[in-house]
mmCIF file of C-alpha atoms in Angstrom:
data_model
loop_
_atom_site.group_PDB
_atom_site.id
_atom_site.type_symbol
_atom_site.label_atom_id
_atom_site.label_comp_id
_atom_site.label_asym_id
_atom_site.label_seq_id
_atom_site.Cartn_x
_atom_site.Cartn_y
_atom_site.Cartn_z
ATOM 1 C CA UNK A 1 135.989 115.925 99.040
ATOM 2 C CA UNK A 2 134.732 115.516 95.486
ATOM 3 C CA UNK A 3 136.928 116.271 92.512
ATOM 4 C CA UNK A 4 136.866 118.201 89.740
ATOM 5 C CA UNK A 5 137.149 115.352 87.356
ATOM 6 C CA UNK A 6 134.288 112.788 86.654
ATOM 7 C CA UNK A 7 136.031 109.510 86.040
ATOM 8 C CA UNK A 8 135.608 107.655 83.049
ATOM 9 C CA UNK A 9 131.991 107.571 82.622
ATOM 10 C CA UNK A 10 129.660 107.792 79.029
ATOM 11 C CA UNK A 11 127.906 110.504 80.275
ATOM 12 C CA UNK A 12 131.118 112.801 80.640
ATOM 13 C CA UNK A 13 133.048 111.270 77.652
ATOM 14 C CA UNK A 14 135.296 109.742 80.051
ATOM 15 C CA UNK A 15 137.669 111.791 82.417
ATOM 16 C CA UNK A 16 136.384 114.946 80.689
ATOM 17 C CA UNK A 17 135.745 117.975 83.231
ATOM 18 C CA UNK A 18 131.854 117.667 84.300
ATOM 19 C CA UNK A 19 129.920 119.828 82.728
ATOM 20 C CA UNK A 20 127.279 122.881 84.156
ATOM 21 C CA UNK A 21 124.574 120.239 85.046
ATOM 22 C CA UNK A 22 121.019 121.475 84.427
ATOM 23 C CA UNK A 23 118.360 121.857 87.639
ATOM 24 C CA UNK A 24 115.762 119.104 88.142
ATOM 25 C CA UNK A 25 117.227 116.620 85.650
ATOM 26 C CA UNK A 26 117.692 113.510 85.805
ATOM 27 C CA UNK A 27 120.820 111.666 84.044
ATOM 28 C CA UNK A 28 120.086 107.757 82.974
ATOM 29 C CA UNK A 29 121.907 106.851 79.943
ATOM 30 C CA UNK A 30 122.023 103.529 80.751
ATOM 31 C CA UNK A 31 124.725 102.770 83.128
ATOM 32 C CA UNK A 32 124.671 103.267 86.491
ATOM 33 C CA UNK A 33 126.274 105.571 88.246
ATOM 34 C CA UNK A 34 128.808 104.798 91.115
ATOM 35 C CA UNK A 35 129.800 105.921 94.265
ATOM 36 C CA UNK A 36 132.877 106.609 93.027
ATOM 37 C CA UNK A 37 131.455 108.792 90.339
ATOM 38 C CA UNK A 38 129.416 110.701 92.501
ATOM 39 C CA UNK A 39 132.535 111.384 94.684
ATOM 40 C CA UNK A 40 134.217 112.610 92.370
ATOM 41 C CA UNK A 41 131.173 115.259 91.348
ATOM 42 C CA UNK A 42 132.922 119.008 91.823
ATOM 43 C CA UNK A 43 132.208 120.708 94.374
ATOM 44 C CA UNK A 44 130.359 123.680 92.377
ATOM 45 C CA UNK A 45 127.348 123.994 95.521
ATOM 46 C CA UNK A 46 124.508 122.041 93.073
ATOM 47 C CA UNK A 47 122.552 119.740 95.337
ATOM 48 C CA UNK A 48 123.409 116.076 93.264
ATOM 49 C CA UNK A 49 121.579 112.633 95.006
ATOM 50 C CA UNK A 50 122.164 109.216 93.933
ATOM 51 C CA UNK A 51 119.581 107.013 94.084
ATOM 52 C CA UNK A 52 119.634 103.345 92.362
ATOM 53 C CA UNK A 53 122.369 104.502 90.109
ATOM 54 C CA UNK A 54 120.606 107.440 88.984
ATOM 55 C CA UNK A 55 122.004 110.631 89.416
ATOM 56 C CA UNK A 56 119.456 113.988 90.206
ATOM 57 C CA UNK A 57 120.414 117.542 90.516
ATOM 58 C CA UNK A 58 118.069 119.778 92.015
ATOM 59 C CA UNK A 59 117.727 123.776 92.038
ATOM 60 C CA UNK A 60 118.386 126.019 94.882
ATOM 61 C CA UNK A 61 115.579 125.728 97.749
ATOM 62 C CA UNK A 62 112.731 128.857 97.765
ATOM 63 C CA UNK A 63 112.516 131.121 100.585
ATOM 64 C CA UNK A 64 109.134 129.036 101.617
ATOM 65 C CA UNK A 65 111.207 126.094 101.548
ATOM 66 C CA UNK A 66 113.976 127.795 103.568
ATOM 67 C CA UNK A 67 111.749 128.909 106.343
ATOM 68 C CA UNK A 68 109.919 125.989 106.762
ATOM 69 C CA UNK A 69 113.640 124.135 107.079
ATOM 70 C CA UNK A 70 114.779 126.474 109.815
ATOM 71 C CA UNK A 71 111.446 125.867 111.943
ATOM 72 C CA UNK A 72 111.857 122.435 111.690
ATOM 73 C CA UNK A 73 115.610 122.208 112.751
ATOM 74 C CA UNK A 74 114.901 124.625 115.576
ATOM 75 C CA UNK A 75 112.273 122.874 117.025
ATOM 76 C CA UNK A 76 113.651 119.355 116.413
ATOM 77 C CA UNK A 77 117.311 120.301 117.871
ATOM 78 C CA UNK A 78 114.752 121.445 120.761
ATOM 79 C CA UNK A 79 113.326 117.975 121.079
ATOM 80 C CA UNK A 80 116.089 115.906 120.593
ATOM 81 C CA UNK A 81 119.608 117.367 120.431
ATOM 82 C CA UNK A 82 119.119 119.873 123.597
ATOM 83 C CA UNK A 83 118.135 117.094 125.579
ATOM 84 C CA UNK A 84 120.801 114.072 124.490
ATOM 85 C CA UNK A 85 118.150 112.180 122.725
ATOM 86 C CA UNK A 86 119.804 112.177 119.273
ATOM 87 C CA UNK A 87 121.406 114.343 116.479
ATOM 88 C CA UNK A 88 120.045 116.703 113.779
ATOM 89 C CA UNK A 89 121.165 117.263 110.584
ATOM 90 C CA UNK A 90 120.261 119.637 107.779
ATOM 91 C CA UNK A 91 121.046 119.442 104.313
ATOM 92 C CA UNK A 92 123.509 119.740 102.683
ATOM 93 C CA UNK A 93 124.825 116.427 104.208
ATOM 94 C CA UNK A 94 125.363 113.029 102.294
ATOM 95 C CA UNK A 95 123.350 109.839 103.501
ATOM 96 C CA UNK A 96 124.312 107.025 101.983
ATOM 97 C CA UNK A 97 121.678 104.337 101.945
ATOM 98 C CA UNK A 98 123.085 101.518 99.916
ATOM 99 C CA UNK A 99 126.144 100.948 97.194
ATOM 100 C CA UNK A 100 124.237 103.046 94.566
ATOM 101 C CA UNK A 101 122.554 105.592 96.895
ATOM 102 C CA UNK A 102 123.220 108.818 98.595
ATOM 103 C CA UNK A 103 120.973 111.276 98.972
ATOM 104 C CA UNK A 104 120.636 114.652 100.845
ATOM 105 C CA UNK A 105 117.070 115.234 102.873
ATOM 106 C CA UNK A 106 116.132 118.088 104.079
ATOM 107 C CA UNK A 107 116.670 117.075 107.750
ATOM 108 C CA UNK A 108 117.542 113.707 109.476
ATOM 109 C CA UNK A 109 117.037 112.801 112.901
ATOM 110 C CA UNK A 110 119.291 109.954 114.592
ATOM 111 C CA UNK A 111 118.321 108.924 117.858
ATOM 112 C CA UNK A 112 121.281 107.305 120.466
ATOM 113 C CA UNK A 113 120.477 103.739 119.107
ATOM 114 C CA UNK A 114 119.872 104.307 115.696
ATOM 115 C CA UNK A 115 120.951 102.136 113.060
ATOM 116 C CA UNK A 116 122.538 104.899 111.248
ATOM 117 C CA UNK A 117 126.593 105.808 111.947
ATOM 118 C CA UNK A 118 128.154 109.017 111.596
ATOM 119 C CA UNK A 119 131.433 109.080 109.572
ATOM 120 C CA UNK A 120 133.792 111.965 109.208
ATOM 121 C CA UNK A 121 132.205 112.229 105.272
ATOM 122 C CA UNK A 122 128.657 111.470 105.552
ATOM 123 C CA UNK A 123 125.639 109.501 107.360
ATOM 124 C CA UNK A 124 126.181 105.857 106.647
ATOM 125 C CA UNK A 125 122.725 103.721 106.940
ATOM 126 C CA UNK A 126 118.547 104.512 107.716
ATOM 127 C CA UNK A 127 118.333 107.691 109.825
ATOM 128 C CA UNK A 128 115.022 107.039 112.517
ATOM 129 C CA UNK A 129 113.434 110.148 110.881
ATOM 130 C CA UNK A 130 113.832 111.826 107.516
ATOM 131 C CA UNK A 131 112.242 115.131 106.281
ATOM 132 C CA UNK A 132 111.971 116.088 103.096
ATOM 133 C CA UNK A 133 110.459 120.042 102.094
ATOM 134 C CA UNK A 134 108.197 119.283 99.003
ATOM 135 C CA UNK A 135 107.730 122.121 95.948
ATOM 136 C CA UNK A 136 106.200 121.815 92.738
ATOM 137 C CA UNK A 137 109.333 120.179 91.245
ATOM 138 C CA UNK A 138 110.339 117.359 93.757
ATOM 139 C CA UNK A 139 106.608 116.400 95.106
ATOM 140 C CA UNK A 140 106.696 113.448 92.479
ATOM 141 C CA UNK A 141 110.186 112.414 93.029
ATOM 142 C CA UNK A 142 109.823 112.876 97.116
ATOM 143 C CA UNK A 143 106.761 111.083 97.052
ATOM 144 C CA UNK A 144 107.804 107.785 94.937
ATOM 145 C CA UNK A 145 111.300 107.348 93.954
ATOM 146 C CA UNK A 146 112.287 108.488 97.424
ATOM 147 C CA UNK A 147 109.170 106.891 99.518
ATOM 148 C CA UNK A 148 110.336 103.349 97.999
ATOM 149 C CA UNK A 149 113.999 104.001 99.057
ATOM 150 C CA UNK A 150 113.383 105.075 102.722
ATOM 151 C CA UNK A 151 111.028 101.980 102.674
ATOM 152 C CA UNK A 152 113.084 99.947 101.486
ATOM 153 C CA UNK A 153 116.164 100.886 103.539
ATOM 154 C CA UNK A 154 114.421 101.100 106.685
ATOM 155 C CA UNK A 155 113.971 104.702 108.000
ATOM 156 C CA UNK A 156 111.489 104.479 110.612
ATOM 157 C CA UNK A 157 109.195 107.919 110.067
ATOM 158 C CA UNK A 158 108.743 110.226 107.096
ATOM 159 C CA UNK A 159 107.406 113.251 106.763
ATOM 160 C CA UNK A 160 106.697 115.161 103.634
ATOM 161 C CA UNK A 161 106.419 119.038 104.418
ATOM 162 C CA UNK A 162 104.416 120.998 101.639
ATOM 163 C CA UNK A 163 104.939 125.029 102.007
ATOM 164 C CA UNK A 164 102.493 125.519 99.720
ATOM 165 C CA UNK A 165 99.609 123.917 101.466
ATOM 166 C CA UNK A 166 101.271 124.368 105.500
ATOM 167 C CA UNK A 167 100.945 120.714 105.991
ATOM 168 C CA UNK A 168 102.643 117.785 106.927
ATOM 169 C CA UNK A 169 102.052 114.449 105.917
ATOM 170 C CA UNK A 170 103.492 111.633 108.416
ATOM 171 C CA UNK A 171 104.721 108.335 107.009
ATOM 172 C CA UNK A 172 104.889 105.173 109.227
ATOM 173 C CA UNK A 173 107.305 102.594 108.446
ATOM 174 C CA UNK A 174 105.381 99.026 109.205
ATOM 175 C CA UNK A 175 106.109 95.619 107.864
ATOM 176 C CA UNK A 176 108.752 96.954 105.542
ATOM 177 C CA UNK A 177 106.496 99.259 103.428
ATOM 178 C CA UNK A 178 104.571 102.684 104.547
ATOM 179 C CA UNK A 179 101.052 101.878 104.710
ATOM 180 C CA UNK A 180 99.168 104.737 106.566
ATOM 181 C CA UNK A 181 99.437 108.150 104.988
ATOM 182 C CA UNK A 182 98.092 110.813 107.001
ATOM 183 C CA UNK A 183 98.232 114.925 106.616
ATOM 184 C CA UNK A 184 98.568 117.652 109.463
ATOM 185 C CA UNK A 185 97.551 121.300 108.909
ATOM 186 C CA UNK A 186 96.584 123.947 111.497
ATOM 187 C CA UNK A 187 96.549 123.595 115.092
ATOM 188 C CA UNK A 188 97.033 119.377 114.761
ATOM 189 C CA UNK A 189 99.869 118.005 116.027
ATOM 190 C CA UNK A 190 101.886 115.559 114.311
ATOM 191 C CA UNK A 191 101.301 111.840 116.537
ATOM 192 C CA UNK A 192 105.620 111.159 115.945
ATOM 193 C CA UNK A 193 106.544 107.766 117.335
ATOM 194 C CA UNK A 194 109.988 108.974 116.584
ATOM 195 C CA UNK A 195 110.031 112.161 118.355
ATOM 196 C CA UNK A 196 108.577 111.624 121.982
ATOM 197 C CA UNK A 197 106.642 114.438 123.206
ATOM 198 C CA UNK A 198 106.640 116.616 119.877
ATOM 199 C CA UNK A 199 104.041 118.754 121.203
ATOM 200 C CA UNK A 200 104.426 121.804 118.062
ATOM 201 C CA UNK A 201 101.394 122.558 116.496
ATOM 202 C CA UNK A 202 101.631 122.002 111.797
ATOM 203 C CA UNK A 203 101.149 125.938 112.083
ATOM 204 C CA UNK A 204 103.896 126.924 113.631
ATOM 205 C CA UNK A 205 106.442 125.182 111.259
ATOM 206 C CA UNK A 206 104.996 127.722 108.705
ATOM 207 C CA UNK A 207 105.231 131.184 110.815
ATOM 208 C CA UNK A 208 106.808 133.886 108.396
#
């Protein structure tokens, strides 16, 4: 469980109680942050990530975002918890993706052989499918800082959800890099190589 104490760290002044962190910033003063340090973030309900050292605190989710989250989950558990394929997760949960990483997607899918272990704290290692809800205020940040890392790491499929225009945009992991970028609105189906059989239409992930 995270602490209420930062350790020593310049950002904090060393030891000092963490203060109220503003949304959608991002802290780089010049030292990296830890694991350790992010550990030992309280546990106030802000949504921190770590990625390369850098730490990022991001606001509460809209009601968009919310509803396209629960569509998703429903119809994934459908696909691949129901029938023993895999596990589902929804945020909040930690993945932790390398020794100055951990971030929270939206959803992660791990199928029976995935690379990816479950630990009684977080997800250690690439999920085979990560989902990430875009706004206004992550699109940038969810489209390169956390692109390179899921590259990078390994996580098979991506898909960037955007409320605001009902589509999805599938991201296939090939020779180490995403290469292909392609976006599904309406009645198109997403063409998953992660999820066999994903037969729901972009629309319906956007009913409400």
């Amino acid at each position: 469980m995270r602490g209420n104490l930062v350790p020593s760290h310049p950002l904090f002044g060393g030891g000092a109680a963490a203060p109220e962190l503003p949304p959608e910033v991002t802290l780089q003063h010049g030292i990296a942050w830890t694991l350790a340090d992010y550990e030992a973030l309280p546990a106030d309900g802000q949504r921190y990530e770590l990625l390369d050292g850098v730490l990022r605190v991001t606001p509460a989710p809209s009601p968009d975002h919310q509803s396209a989250n629960g569509w998703l989950a429903f119809y994934l558990i459908q696909h691949i918890q129901v029938p023993g394929k895999g596990r589902v997760f929804s945020a909040p949960i930690d993945v932790e993706l390398g020794p100055k990483s951990i971030v929270q997607p939206d959803l992660v899918v791990l199928l029976r052989d995935s690379a990816a272990t479950v630990t009684a704290r977080r997800i250690v290692g690439p999920p085979d499918l990560v989902v990430e809800i875009t706004s206004p205020s992550t699109a940038s940040y969810d489209r390169r800082e956390k692109r390179d890392l899921y590259a990078a790491v390994g996580v098979r499929e991506y898909w960037l959800v955007d409320p605001g225009t009902r589509s999805v945009e599938l991201l296939c992991l090939e020779h180490g890099s995403y290469h292909a970028e392609y976006v599904y609105t309406g009645q198109a189906i997403v063409p998953s190589r992660v999820i066999v059989g994903w037969n729901v239409t972009t629309a319906a992930l956007f009913v409400g």
